[in-house]
Short mmCIF file of C-alpha atoms and ligand atoms in Angstrom, two decimals:
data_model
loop_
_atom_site.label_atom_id
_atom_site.label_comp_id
_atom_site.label_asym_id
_atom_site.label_seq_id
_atom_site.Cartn_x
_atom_site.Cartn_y
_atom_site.Cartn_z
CA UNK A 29 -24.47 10.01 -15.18
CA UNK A 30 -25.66 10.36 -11.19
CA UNK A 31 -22.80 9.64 -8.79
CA UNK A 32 -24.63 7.36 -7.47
CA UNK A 33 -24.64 5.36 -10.38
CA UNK A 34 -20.90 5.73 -10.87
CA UNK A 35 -20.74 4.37 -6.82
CA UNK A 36 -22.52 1.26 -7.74
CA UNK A 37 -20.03 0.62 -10.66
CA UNK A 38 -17.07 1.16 -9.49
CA UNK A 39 -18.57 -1.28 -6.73
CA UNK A 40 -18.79 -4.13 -8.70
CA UNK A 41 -15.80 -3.34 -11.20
CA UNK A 42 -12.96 -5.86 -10.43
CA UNK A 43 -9.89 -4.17 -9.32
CA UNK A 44 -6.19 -4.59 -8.08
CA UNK A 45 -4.81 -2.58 -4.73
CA UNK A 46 -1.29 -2.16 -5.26
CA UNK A 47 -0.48 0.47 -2.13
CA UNK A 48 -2.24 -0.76 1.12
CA UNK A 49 -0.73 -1.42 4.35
CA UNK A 50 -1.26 -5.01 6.81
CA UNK A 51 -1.54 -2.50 10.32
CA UNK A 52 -2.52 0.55 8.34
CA UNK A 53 -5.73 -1.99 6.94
CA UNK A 54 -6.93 -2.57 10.12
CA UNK A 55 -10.39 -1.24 11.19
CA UNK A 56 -11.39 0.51 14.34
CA UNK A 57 -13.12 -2.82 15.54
CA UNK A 58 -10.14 -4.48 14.91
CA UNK A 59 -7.55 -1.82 16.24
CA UNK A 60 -10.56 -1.53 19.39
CA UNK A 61 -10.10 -5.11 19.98
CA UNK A 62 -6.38 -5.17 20.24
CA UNK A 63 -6.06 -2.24 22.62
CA UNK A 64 -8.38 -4.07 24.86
CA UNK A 65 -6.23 -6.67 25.20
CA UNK A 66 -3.02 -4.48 25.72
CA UNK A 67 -4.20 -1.58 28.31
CA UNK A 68 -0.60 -0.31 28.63
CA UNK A 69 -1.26 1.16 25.13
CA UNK A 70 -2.06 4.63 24.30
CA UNK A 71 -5.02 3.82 21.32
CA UNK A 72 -8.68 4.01 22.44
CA UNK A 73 -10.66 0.75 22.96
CA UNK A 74 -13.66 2.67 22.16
CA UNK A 75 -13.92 2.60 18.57
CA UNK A 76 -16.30 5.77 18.10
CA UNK A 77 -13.30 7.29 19.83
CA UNK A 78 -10.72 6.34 17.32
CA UNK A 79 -12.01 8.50 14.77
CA UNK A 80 -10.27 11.35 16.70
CA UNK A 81 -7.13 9.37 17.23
CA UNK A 82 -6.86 8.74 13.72
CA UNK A 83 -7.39 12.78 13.04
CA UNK A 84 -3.67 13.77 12.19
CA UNK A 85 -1.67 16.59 12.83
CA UNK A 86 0.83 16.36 9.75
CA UNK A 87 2.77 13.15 8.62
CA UNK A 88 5.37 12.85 11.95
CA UNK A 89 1.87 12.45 14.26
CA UNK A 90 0.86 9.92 11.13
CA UNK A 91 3.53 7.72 12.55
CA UNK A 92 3.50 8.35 16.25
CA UNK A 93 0.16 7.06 15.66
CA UNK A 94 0.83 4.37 12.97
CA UNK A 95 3.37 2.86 15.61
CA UNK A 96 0.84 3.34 18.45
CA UNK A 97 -1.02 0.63 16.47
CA UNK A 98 1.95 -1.32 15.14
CA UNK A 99 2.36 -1.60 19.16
CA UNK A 100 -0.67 -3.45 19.33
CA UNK A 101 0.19 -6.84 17.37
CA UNK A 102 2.40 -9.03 19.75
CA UNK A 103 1.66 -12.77 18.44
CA UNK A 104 1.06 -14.64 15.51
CA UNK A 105 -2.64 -15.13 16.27
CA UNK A 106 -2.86 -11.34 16.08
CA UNK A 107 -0.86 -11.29 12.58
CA UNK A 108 -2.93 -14.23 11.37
CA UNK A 109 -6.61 -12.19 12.19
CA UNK A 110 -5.60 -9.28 11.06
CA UNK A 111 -4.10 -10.39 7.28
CA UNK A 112 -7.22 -12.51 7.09
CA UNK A 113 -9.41 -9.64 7.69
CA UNK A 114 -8.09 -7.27 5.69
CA UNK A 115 -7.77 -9.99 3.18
CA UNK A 116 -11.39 -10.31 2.97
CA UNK A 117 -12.36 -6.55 3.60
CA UNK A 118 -10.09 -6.03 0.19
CA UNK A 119 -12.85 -9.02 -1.50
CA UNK A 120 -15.79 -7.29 -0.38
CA UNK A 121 -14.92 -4.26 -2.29
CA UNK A 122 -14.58 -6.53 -5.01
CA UNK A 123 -10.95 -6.75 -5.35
CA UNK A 124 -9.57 -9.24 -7.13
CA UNK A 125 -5.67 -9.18 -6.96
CA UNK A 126 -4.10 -7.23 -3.95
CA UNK A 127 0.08 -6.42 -3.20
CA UNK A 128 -0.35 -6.04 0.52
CA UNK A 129 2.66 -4.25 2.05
CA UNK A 130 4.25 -6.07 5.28
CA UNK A 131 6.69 -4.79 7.36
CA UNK A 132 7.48 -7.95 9.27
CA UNK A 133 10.71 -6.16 10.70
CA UNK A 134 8.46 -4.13 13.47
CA UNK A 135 6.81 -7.28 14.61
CA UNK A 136 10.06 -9.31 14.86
CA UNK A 137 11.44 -6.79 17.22
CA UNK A 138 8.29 -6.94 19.57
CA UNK A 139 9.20 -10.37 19.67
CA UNK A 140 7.77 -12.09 17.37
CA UNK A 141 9.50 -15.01 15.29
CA UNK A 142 10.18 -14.71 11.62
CA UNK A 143 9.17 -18.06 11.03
CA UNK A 144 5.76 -17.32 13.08
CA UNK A 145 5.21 -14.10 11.52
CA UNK A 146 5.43 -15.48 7.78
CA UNK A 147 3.64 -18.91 8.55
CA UNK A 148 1.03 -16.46 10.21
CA UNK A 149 0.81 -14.50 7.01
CA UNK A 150 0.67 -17.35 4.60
CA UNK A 151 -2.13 -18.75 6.14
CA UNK A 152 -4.05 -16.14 6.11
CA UNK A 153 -3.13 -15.76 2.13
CA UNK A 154 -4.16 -18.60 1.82
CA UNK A 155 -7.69 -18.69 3.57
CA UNK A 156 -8.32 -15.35 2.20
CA UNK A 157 -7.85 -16.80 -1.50
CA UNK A 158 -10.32 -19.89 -0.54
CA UNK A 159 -12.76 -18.40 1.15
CA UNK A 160 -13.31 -14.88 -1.32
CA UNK A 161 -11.12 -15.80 -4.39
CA UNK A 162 -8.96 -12.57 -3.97
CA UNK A 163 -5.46 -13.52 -4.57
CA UNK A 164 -3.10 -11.82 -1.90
CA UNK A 165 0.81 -10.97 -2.65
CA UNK A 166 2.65 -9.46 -0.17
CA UNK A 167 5.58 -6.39 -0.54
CA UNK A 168 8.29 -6.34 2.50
CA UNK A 169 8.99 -2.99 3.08
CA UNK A 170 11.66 -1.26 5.55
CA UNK A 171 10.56 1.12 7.94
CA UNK A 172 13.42 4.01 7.07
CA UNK A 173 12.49 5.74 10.10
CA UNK A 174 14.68 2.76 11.58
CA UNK A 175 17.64 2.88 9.67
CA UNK A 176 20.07 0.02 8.13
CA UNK A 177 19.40 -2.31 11.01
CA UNK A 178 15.53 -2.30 9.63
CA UNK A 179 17.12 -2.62 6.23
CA UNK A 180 19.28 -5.61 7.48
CA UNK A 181 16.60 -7.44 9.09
CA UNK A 182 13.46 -7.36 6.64
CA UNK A 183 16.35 -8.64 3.60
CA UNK A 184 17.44 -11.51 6.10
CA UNK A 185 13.21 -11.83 6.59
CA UNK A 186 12.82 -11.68 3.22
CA UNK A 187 15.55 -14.30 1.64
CA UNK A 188 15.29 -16.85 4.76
CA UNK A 189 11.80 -17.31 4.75
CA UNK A 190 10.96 -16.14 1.44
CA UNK A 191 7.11 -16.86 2.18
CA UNK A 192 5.38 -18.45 -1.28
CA UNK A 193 3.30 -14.75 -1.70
CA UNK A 194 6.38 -12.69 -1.29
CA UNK A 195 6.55 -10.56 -4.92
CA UNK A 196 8.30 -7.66 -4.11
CA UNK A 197 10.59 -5.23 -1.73
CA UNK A 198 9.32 -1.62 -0.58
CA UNK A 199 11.07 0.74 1.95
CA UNK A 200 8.34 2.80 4.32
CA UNK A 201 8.23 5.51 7.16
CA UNK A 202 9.56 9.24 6.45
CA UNK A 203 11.62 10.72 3.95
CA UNK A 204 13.05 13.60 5.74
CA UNK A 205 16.43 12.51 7.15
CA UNK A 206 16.00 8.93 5.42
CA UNK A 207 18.22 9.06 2.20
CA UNK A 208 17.31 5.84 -0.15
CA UNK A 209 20.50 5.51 -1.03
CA UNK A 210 21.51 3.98 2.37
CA UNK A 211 19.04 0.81 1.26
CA UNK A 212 20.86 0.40 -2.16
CA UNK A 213 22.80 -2.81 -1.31
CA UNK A 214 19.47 -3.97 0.56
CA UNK A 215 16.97 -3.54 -2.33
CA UNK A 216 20.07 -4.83 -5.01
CA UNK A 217 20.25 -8.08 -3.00
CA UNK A 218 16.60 -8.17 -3.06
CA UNK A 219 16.38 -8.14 -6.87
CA UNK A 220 19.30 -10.27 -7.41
CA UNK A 221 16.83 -12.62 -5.28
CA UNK A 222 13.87 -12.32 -8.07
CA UNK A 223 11.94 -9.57 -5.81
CA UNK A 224 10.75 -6.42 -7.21
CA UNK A 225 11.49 -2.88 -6.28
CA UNK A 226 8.28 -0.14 -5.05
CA UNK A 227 9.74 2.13 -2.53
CA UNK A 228 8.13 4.68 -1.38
CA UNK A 229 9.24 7.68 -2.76
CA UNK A 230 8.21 11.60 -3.74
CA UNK A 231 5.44 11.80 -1.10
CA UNK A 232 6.42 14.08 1.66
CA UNK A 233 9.62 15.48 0.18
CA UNK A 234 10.64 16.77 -3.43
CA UNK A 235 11.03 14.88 -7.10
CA UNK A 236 15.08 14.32 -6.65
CA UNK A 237 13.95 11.58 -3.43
CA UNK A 238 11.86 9.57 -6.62
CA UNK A 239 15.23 9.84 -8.36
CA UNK A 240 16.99 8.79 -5.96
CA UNK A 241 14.55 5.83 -5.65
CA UNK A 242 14.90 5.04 -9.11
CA UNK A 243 18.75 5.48 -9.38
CA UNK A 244 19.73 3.35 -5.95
CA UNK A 245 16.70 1.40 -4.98
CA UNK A 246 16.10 0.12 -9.14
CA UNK A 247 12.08 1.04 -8.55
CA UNK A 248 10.46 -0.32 -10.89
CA UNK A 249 7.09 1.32 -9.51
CA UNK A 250 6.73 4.35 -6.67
CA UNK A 251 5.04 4.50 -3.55
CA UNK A 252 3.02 7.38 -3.70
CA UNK A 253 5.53 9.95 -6.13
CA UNK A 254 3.45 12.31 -6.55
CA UNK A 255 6.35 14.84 -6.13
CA UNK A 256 6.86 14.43 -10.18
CA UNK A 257 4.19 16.57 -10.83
CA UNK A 258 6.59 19.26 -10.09
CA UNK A 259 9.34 18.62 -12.29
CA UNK A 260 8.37 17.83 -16.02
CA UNK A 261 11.80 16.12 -17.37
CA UNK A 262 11.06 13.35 -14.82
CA UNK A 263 7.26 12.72 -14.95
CA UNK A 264 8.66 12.19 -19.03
CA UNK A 265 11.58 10.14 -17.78
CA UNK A 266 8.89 7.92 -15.91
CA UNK A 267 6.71 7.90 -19.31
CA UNK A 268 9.59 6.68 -20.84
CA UNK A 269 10.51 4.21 -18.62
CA UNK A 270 7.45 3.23 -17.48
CA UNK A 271 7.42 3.06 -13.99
CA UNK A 272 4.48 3.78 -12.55
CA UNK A 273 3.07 5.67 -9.65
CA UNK A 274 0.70 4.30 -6.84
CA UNK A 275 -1.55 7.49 -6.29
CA UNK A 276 -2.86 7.42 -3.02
CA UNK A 277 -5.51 10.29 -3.21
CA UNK A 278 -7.06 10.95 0.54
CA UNK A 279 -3.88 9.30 2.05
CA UNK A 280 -1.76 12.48 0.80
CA UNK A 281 -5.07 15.14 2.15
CA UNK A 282 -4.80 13.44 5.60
CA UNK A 283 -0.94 13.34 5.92
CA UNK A 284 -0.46 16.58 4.88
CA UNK A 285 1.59 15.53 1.51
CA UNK A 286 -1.45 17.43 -0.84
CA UNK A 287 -3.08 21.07 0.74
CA UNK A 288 -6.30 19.63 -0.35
CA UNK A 289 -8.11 17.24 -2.64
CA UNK A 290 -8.53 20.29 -5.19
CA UNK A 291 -5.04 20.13 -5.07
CA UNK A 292 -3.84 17.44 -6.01
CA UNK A 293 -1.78 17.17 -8.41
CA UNK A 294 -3.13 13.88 -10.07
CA UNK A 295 -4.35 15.48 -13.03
CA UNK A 296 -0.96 16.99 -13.77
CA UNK A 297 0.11 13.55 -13.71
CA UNK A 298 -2.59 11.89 -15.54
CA UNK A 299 -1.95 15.10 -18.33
CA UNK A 300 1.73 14.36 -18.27
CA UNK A 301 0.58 10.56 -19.49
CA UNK A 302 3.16 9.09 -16.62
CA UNK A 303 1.39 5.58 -15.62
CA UNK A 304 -0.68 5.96 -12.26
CA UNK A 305 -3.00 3.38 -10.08
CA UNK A 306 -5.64 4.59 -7.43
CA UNK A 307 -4.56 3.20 -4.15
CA UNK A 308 -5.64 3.55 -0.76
CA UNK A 309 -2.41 3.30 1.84
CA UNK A 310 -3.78 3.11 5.07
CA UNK A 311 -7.88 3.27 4.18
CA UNK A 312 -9.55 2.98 8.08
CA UNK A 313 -6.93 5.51 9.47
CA UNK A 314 -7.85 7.92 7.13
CA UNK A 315 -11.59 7.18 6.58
CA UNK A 316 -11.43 5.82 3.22
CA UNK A 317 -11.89 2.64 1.04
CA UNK A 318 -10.37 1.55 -2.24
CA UNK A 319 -13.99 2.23 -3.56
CA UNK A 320 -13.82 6.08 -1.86
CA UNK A 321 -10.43 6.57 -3.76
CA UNK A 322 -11.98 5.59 -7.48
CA UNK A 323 -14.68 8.05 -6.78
CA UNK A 324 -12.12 10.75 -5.51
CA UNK A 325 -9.87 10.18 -9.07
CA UNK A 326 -13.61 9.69 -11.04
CA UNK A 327 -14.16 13.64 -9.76
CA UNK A 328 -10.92 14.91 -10.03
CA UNK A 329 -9.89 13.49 -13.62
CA UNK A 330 -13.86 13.76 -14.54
CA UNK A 331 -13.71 10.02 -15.62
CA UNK A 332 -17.23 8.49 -16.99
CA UNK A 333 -17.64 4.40 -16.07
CA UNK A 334 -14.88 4.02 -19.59
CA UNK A 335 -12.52 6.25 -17.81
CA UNK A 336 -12.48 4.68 -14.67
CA UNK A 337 -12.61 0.82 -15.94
CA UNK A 338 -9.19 2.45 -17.44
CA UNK A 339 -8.28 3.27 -13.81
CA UNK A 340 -8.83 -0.15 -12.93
CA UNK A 341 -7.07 -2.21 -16.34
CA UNK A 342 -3.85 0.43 -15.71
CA UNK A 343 -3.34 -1.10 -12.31
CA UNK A 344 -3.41 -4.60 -13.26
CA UNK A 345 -0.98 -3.83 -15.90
CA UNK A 346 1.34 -2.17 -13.52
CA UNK A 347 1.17 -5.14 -11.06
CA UNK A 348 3.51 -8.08 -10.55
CA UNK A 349 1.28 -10.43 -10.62
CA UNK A 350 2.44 -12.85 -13.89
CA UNK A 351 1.42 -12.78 -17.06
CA UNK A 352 -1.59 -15.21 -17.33
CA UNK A 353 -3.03 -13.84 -14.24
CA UNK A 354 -3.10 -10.31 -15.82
CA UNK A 355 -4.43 -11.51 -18.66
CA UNK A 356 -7.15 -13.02 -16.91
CA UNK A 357 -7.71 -10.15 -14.36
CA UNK A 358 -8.28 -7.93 -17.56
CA UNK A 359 -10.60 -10.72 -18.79
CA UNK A 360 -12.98 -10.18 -15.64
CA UNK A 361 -12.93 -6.46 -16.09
CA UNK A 362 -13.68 -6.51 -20.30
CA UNK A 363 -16.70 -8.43 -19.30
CA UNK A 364 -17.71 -6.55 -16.52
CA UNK A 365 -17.54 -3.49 -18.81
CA UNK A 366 -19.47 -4.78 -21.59
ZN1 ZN M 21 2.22 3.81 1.85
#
């Protein structure tokens, strides 16, 4: 079949996003916009010009310049715009059901009110879900990078507001120097609360950090993990146990994480059978789309339109959205597929 004709399918094929960042989401218009209004920042206003911002080094510039951006959003009105927007960016590409990762802890300490920040959020849920039908849920994550006070503060964001679209608890930010064990009572209080565990885990450093996720942090699903690929008795421990990976192809190219899309080592997985989705992290800062990332695992697991309409079924399954909306989210994609 042309690629071309795989593009258009994969177009119109509903899907879930289950790795995607709220800042990391927002386009160069929208990241162009916000720097005009706050000059003391480092990011271009000129959006042709952050392309080359957005060109990284290796995964510490990936946050200097994630946090650049993160800089940016100082009031609810800016939370509100950019959720809605990414919101509705997510329907065009014909996603249905999307776990947007927050990280409501690096607003709050810009000043920013809990309260504000998730009524800001909820709104924009909301909005999103009339306006496109998409149906947003929202992961709070930790920025590691920021230690046990970050920890502290997202749980006490997370319990006390406990925002109606709030599904699950992530932790963020680098590896090196951030054990996940340090977050263990966090992410246990968390789950005692109902949330559900997807750290990020296994992308910059080596399999035992995805153990360590699993072990301390209860992960029921991994950010990124594609360390596994590396160690055979755990991608069978994850087949066993069925937690799955969020693969985040041209995410791990740009940060450094794979050597190269050849690479990567999503295949191994896929061969290994250990559940996977096709995510897209932070799609604008690293030129990509949710639609971009199907193509990229179409090519590098040599999927025809059955194989990738598997792609898309496996992430719903893996999501924690409930039962009857799963049920009907596979619905949508059996009769696309027909
Ligand atoms: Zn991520």
């Amino acid at each position: 079949m042309a690629t071309s004709d795989l593009t258009d399918y994969i177009a119109g094929l509903p899907k879930a996003e289950l790795h995607v960042h709220h800042v990391g989401s927002a386009g160069p218009e929208a990241v162009a916009r916000l720097a005009a209004r706050h000059p003391d920042s480092p990011v271009p206003t000129d959006p042709a010009l952050l392309a080359d911002y957005f060109r990284f080094t290796d995964f510490a510039h990936f946050i200097e310049v994630y946090v650049s951006v993160v800089d940016l959003i100082r009031d609810a009105t800016d939370i509100h715009d950019l959720t809605y927007d990414v919101g509705v960016d997510l329907a065009r590409q014909n996603v249905r059901y999307a776990e947007v990762t927050l990280t409501p802890y690096t607003s709050v300490i810009r000043g920013i009110a809990p309260e504000a920040y998730c009524e800001a959020v909820e709104a924009a849920r909301v909005e999103v879900e009339r306006d496109t039908g998409t149906v947003l849920r929202w992961c709070f994550d930790i920025p590691g990078e920021l230690g046990i006070p970050a920890a502290e503060g997202t749980l006490d964001i997370a319990l006390n507001q406990r925002p109606d679209g709030l599904i699950s608890f992530g932790l963020g930010g680098p590896e090196i120097g951030v054990p996940r064990e340090q977050f263990a009572p966090h992410f246990a209080a968390a789950r005692a609360a109902g949330l559900h565990s997807a750290p990020h885990a296994g992308e910059t450093t080596g399999p035992q950090t995805i153990r360590d996720a699993i072990e301390h942090l209860g992960a029921q699903r991994i950010g990124h993990g594609i360390a596994a690929a590396a160690d055979p008795q755990l991608m069978e421990y994850l087949v066993e146990h069925d937690i799955a990976l969020e693969v985040c192809p041209t995410s791990n190219v740009c940060t450094g994480a794979a050597p190269s899309l050849d690479a990567h080592p999503l295949p191994t997985l896929v061969a290994a059978g250990v559940p996977i989705s096709i995510n897209s992290d932070d799609p604008p800062m690293f030129s990509t789309t949710l639609l971009h990332e199907y193509a990229v695992a179409a090519d590098l697991l040599g999927l025809d339109r059955a194989g990738i309409t598997d792609l898309a079924r496996a992430a719903v399954r893996q999501s924690f959205l409930d039962a009857p909306g799963r049920a009907a989210l596979l619905a949508e994609i059996d009769a696309y597929a027909l």
